[in-house]
Every structure is written in structure tokens, then in C-alpha cells.
Amino acid sequence: MKILAVDSSSVTASVALVEDKKIISEFFMNAGLTHSETLAPMVESVLTNAKTKLSEVDLLAVSNGPGSFTGLRIGASIVKAMALAAGKPCVGVSSLYALAQSSWNSESVICACMDARRDQLYNALFKVQGEKIIRLTEDRAISVENLIAELQNLGEKIEFVGDGAVICYNSTGKNSLCTLTPEKNRYIKASGVAFAAKEIYNNDAVSDLCDLSLNYIRIPQAERLLKENKLKI
């Protein structure tokens, strides 16, 4: 099965073409450019370099949150458009679950952390069991203070992964039980989205083309400010 996957949930962006457990082609950027500038050319580049047509792809996948509100919408729009044009199924994957694919450390609890601003993190905890990554918590928005307190109560080794990893690690006082995933593996990769999507597809949990929902967890800033009467319209 060939899977074309897209991630635009954070400051980085990536596109990957995966077949079974093999990464055929992957493009990753952390250049600070907007996703509207980079994603479409990255998709074209990945397919062209792999000499693969969109019609030859079996499944499309995208990280569907949590993460950047704008980034998530851009990624989902591109994947929906391709799915509609090619008549292919598509699936949304938790950004944090895709992030956990970067680790596979069976010795520690994987603590996936994305910087959510406003002194919060998007977070979920995972554990490797055999050839599967098991979810220990749901995706959530949590303060750094509350997360560190929860981790201390676990009493287990912790590995931090994600763009919020350094924040968490420093907040532990660099506890000997805590480690940072190497920076090269610290960010979400589209290949991780693809591998997670294959698992979802195999479990017959594929989203309908027109029902690829996004999981923001928190309400968008504009909506929050409007509720707080701080936004003029």
C-alpha cells in the first residue's frame, strides 16, 4: 500500500510517500516559511522524485491536530483536494500520535509535547509495547506545571519529543529519569503520519472524504477573544 502523507501542524512541514514500512520519498522543512508557500510544491516534488502519480497512491493522510489552527486547515485542504481529484480515501491522524512515531523507545514513557503558547502544551503520553505504540492519555492541552507533576507521580523514565520537549525537560530540573529525543528526531515527520494512518486504515477507521475533522482541542484565538469581548468586529 502506498500512502501519501502531509504534516503542517507546527512550525515544520513535511510530505512523505511510504509503501508498507518503507519510506520511498520524504521532504521536511523547518525554514520558517508559511505552509501555504511550501506544501503544494513539496507534494509535487515528493511524487515527481519517486516517479509516482497521484493515481498510483492508495491512501492519503494528514495530521489533523492538535497544532497550529492555520497549519492544520492548510494541510487538510490540500489532502481533501487531492483525495477528491483522485477519488482516493483519506484519513486524519493525531499530530501527537504521529510525533510518538519518532521515538519507539521501549525503555521510557514517550511524552509528546507541542508548544501551545499561553503557558500550555498540547500533550499525550505513549508507551511502546512490542510492535505497537500504546496510548496512555488522550490528546489534551495542559500546563507545563501540571504535566511535570503528573510525570513525577508516574515514577518512570520519560523521553520528551516535540517542539515543546526542551520546555518540559528544563522544567524537570533535568531530572536523571528524563531525556530529550535527539533534535533530528524531535519533530513530526510526514512518514510518522503515514505509518499511523496505515494502522488506522487497517482497523477500518478511515474518514469519509467530506468528514475529515480537525481536532483543535482549544478554541481558535479569534473565537476566544470574541468571547472575552476583546475582539472588535
Short mmCIF file of C-alpha atoms in Angstrom, two decimals:
data_model
loop_
_atom_site.label_atom_id
_atom_site.label_comp_id
_atom_site.label_asym_id
_atom_site.label_seq_id
_atom_site.Cartn_x
_atom_site.Cartn_y
_atom_site.Cartn_z
CA MET A 1 0.00 0.00 0.00
CA LYS A 2 1.31 3.43 -1.00
CA ILE A 3 0.45 6.27 1.36
CA LEU A 4 0.99 9.97 0.66
CA ALA A 5 1.08 11.87 3.95
CA VAL A 6 1.24 15.55 4.87
CA ASP A 7 2.06 17.31 8.12
CA SER A 8 1.63 21.04 8.70
CA SER A 9 0.54 21.04 12.33
CA SER A 10 3.50 23.01 13.72
CA VAL A 11 6.32 25.29 12.58
CA THR A 12 7.76 22.47 10.48
CA ALA A 13 6.22 20.98 7.36
CA SER A 14 6.74 17.65 5.67
CA VAL A 15 5.39 15.38 2.96
CA ALA A 16 6.19 11.69 2.57
CA LEU A 17 5.42 8.80 0.27
CA VAL A 18 5.51 5.48 2.12
CA GLU A 19 4.94 1.95 0.92
CA ASP A 20 4.30 -0.54 3.70
CA LYS A 21 7.23 0.05 6.11
CA LYS A 22 9.48 1.70 3.53
CA ILE A 23 9.92 5.46 3.12
CA ILE A 24 10.12 5.99 -0.63
CA SER A 25 10.48 9.77 -0.55
CA GLU A 26 10.24 12.42 2.17
CA PHE A 27 10.58 16.22 2.20
CA PHE A 28 11.00 18.03 5.53
CA MET A 29 11.32 21.77 6.09
CA ASN A 30 12.00 23.87 9.17
CA ALA A 31 12.76 27.12 7.40
CA GLY A 32 10.09 29.37 8.90
CA LEU A 33 8.19 29.67 5.61
CA THR A 34 4.41 29.60 5.55
CA HIS A 35 2.75 26.27 4.82
CA SER A 36 0.71 27.87 2.04
CA GLU A 37 4.02 28.53 0.26
CA THR A 38 5.68 25.18 0.81
CA LEU A 39 3.21 22.30 0.99
CA ALA A 40 1.95 22.11 -2.60
CA PRO A 41 5.48 22.26 -4.11
CA MET A 42 6.64 19.66 -1.57
CA VAL A 43 3.85 17.28 -2.59
CA GLU A 44 4.75 17.72 -6.25
CA SER A 45 8.45 17.20 -5.52
CA VAL A 46 7.90 14.02 -3.48
CA LEU A 47 5.73 12.44 -6.17
CA THR A 48 7.94 13.56 -9.07
CA ASN A 49 11.17 12.35 -7.48
CA ALA A 50 9.55 9.00 -6.68
CA LYS A 51 8.21 8.77 -10.25
CA THR A 52 4.76 8.17 -8.80
CA LYS A 53 1.43 9.52 -9.98
CA LEU A 54 -1.29 10.53 -7.57
CA SER A 55 -3.49 7.88 -9.20
CA GLU A 56 -1.00 5.24 -8.01
CA VAL A 57 -1.37 6.28 -4.35
CA ASP A 58 -3.73 4.09 -2.32
CA LEU A 59 -4.33 6.31 0.71
CA LEU A 60 -3.89 9.98 1.64
CA ALA A 61 -3.17 11.03 5.21
CA VAL A 62 -2.79 14.27 7.14
CA SER A 63 -2.13 15.29 10.72
CA ASN A 64 -5.47 16.61 11.98
CA GLY A 65 -4.45 18.17 15.28
CA PRO A 66 -3.76 19.39 17.74
CA GLY A 67 -1.49 22.13 16.46
CA SER A 68 -1.47 25.38 14.55
CA PHE A 69 -5.04 26.26 13.56
CA THR A 70 -3.96 27.74 10.22
CA GLY A 71 -1.44 25.00 9.51
CA LEU A 72 -3.97 22.24 10.17
CA ARG A 73 -6.51 23.83 7.83
CA ILE A 74 -3.95 24.21 5.03
CA GLY A 75 -2.82 20.59 5.28
CA ALA A 76 -6.37 19.23 5.45
CA SER A 77 -7.46 21.36 2.47
CA ILE A 78 -4.63 20.07 0.30
CA VAL A 79 -5.26 16.43 1.23
CA LYS A 80 -9.03 16.76 0.72
CA ALA A 81 -8.47 18.36 -2.69
CA MET A 82 -6.14 15.54 -3.77
CA ALA A 83 -8.49 12.88 -2.42
CA LEU A 84 -11.41 14.39 -4.33
CA ALA A 85 -9.42 14.77 -7.55
CA ALA A 86 -8.03 11.23 -7.44
CA GLY A 87 -11.02 9.52 -5.85
CA LYS A 88 -8.86 8.20 -3.03
CA PRO A 89 -9.66 7.59 0.66
CA CYS A 90 -8.06 9.86 3.24
CA VAL A 91 -7.52 9.62 6.97
CA GLY A 92 -6.70 12.10 9.73
CA VAL A 93 -4.02 11.24 12.26
CA SER A 94 -3.39 12.74 15.70
CA SER A 95 -0.35 15.01 15.49
CA LEU A 96 0.83 13.72 18.86
CA TYR A 97 0.46 10.08 17.87
CA ALA A 98 2.41 10.80 14.68
CA LEU A 99 5.03 12.53 16.82
CA ALA A 100 5.39 9.44 19.02
CA GLN A 101 6.41 7.51 15.89
CA SER A 102 9.71 9.44 16.06
CA SER A 103 10.81 7.66 19.22
CA TRP A 104 9.92 3.97 19.64
CA ASN A 105 11.87 3.99 22.90
CA SER A 106 10.64 0.91 24.75
CA GLU A 107 12.53 1.86 27.91
CA SER A 108 10.61 5.07 28.62
CA VAL A 109 7.20 6.67 28.55
CA ILE A 110 7.08 8.80 25.41
CA CYS A 111 5.92 12.30 26.31
CA ALA A 112 4.83 14.05 23.11
CA CYS A 113 4.79 17.81 23.64
CA MET A 114 3.83 20.61 21.26
CA ASP A 115 4.12 24.24 22.30
CA ALA A 116 0.54 25.56 22.52
CA ARG A 117 1.57 29.04 23.75
CA ARG A 118 -0.18 30.76 26.65
CA ASP A 119 1.90 28.64 29.08
CA GLN A 120 0.33 25.42 27.81
CA LEU A 121 1.35 22.36 25.86
CA TYR A 122 -0.53 20.01 23.58
CA ASN A 123 0.39 16.69 25.08
CA ALA A 124 -0.20 12.95 25.18
CA LEU A 125 1.71 10.07 26.76
CA PHE A 126 2.54 6.81 24.99
CA LYS A 127 4.31 3.53 25.69
CA VAL A 128 5.92 1.10 23.27
CA GLN A 129 4.65 -2.47 23.67
CA GLY A 130 6.17 -4.90 21.19
CA GLU A 131 5.48 -3.57 17.72
CA LYS A 132 2.78 -1.14 18.83
CA ILE A 133 2.71 2.29 20.41
CA ILE A 134 0.04 2.28 23.14
CA ARG A 135 -1.73 5.48 24.10
CA LEU A 136 -1.69 6.24 27.86
CA THR A 137 -3.63 9.53 27.73
CA GLU A 138 -5.89 11.34 25.32
CA ASP A 139 -4.63 14.38 23.43
CA ARG A 140 -5.00 17.41 25.67
CA ALA A 141 -3.94 20.97 26.43
CA ILE A 142 -2.13 21.07 29.78
CA SER A 143 0.06 23.48 31.70
CA VAL A 144 3.75 22.65 31.99
CA GLU A 145 3.43 22.67 35.77
CA ASN A 146 0.59 20.14 35.80
CA LEU A 147 2.30 17.89 33.26
CA ILE A 148 5.56 17.76 35.22
CA ALA A 149 3.65 16.94 38.42
CA GLU A 150 1.87 14.10 36.61
CA LEU A 151 5.13 12.72 35.24
CA GLN A 152 6.76 12.82 38.66
CA ASN A 153 3.91 10.71 40.04
CA LEU A 154 4.49 8.10 37.34
CA GLY A 155 7.96 7.35 38.67
CA GLU A 156 9.11 6.06 35.26
CA LYS A 157 11.72 7.06 32.74
CA ILE A 158 10.43 9.78 30.43
CA GLU A 159 11.53 10.71 26.92
CA PHE A 160 10.39 14.11 25.64
CA VAL A 161 9.70 14.56 21.94
CA GLY A 162 8.28 17.53 20.02
CA ASP A 163 8.84 21.27 19.74
CA GLY A 164 7.82 21.58 23.42
CA ALA A 165 10.32 18.95 24.57
CA VAL A 166 13.02 21.38 25.71
CA ILE A 167 10.48 23.40 27.72
CA CYS A 168 9.43 20.24 29.57
CA TYR A 169 12.92 18.91 30.05
CA ASN A 170 14.18 22.17 31.52
CA SER A 171 11.13 22.34 33.81
CA THR A 172 12.05 18.96 35.34
CA GLY A 173 15.33 20.41 36.57
CA LYS A 174 16.97 17.99 34.10
CA ASN A 175 15.93 15.03 36.22
CA SER A 176 18.06 11.93 35.63
CA LEU A 177 14.93 9.94 34.73
CA CYS A 178 14.15 12.34 31.87
CA THR A 179 15.77 12.51 28.43
CA LEU A 180 15.36 14.51 25.25
CA THR A 181 14.88 12.79 21.92
CA PRO A 182 17.79 13.84 19.65
CA GLU A 183 16.86 17.01 17.77
CA LYS A 184 16.93 15.28 14.37
CA ASN A 185 14.04 13.08 15.57
CA ARG A 186 12.26 15.68 17.68
CA TYR A 187 9.75 16.99 15.16
CA ILE A 188 6.72 15.48 13.46
CA LYS A 189 7.56 13.81 10.16
CA ALA A 190 5.02 13.01 7.47
CA SER A 191 6.36 9.45 7.42
CA GLY A 192 5.13 9.13 11.03
CA VAL A 193 1.72 10.34 9.87
CA ALA A 194 1.79 7.69 7.13
CA PHE A 195 2.73 4.83 9.46
CA ALA A 196 -0.02 5.83 11.90
CA ALA A 197 -2.50 6.17 9.03
CA LYS A 198 -1.78 2.64 7.84
CA GLU A 199 -2.69 1.33 11.29
CA ILE A 200 -5.95 3.32 11.28
CA TYR A 201 -6.76 2.14 7.75
CA ASN A 202 -6.12 -1.49 8.70
CA ASN A 203 -8.60 -1.06 11.55
CA ASP A 204 -11.25 0.17 9.08
CA ALA A 205 -11.38 3.60 10.73
CA VAL A 206 -10.97 5.68 7.57
CA SER A 207 -12.68 9.07 7.49
CA ASP A 208 -15.23 9.84 4.82
CA LEU A 209 -13.78 12.31 2.32
CA CYS A 210 -16.12 15.08 3.43
CA ASP A 211 -15.83 14.31 7.13
CA LEU A 212 -12.12 14.81 7.82
CA SER A 213 -12.50 16.73 11.07
CA LEU A 214 -9.77 18.73 12.78
CA ASN A 215 -9.00 18.38 16.48
CA TYR A 216 -8.04 21.83 17.69
CA ILE A 217 -8.54 20.94 21.41
CA ARG A 218 -8.56 24.66 22.23
CA ILE A 219 -10.84 27.13 20.50
CA PRO A 220 -9.17 29.45 17.94
CA GLN A 221 -7.73 32.69 19.33
CA ALA A 222 -10.17 34.89 17.41
CA GLU A 223 -13.13 32.99 18.89
CA ARG A 224 -11.61 33.16 22.37
CA LEU A 225 -11.05 36.91 22.13
CA LEU A 226 -14.58 37.39 20.84
CA LYS A 227 -15.98 35.53 23.85
CA GLU A 228 -13.83 37.68 26.12
CA ASN A 229 -15.11 40.82 24.36
CA LYS A 230 -11.57 41.72 23.34
CA LEU A 231 -12.06 41.44 19.59
CA LYS A 232 -13.77 44.20 17.62
CA ILE A 233 -15.82 43.14 14.61
#
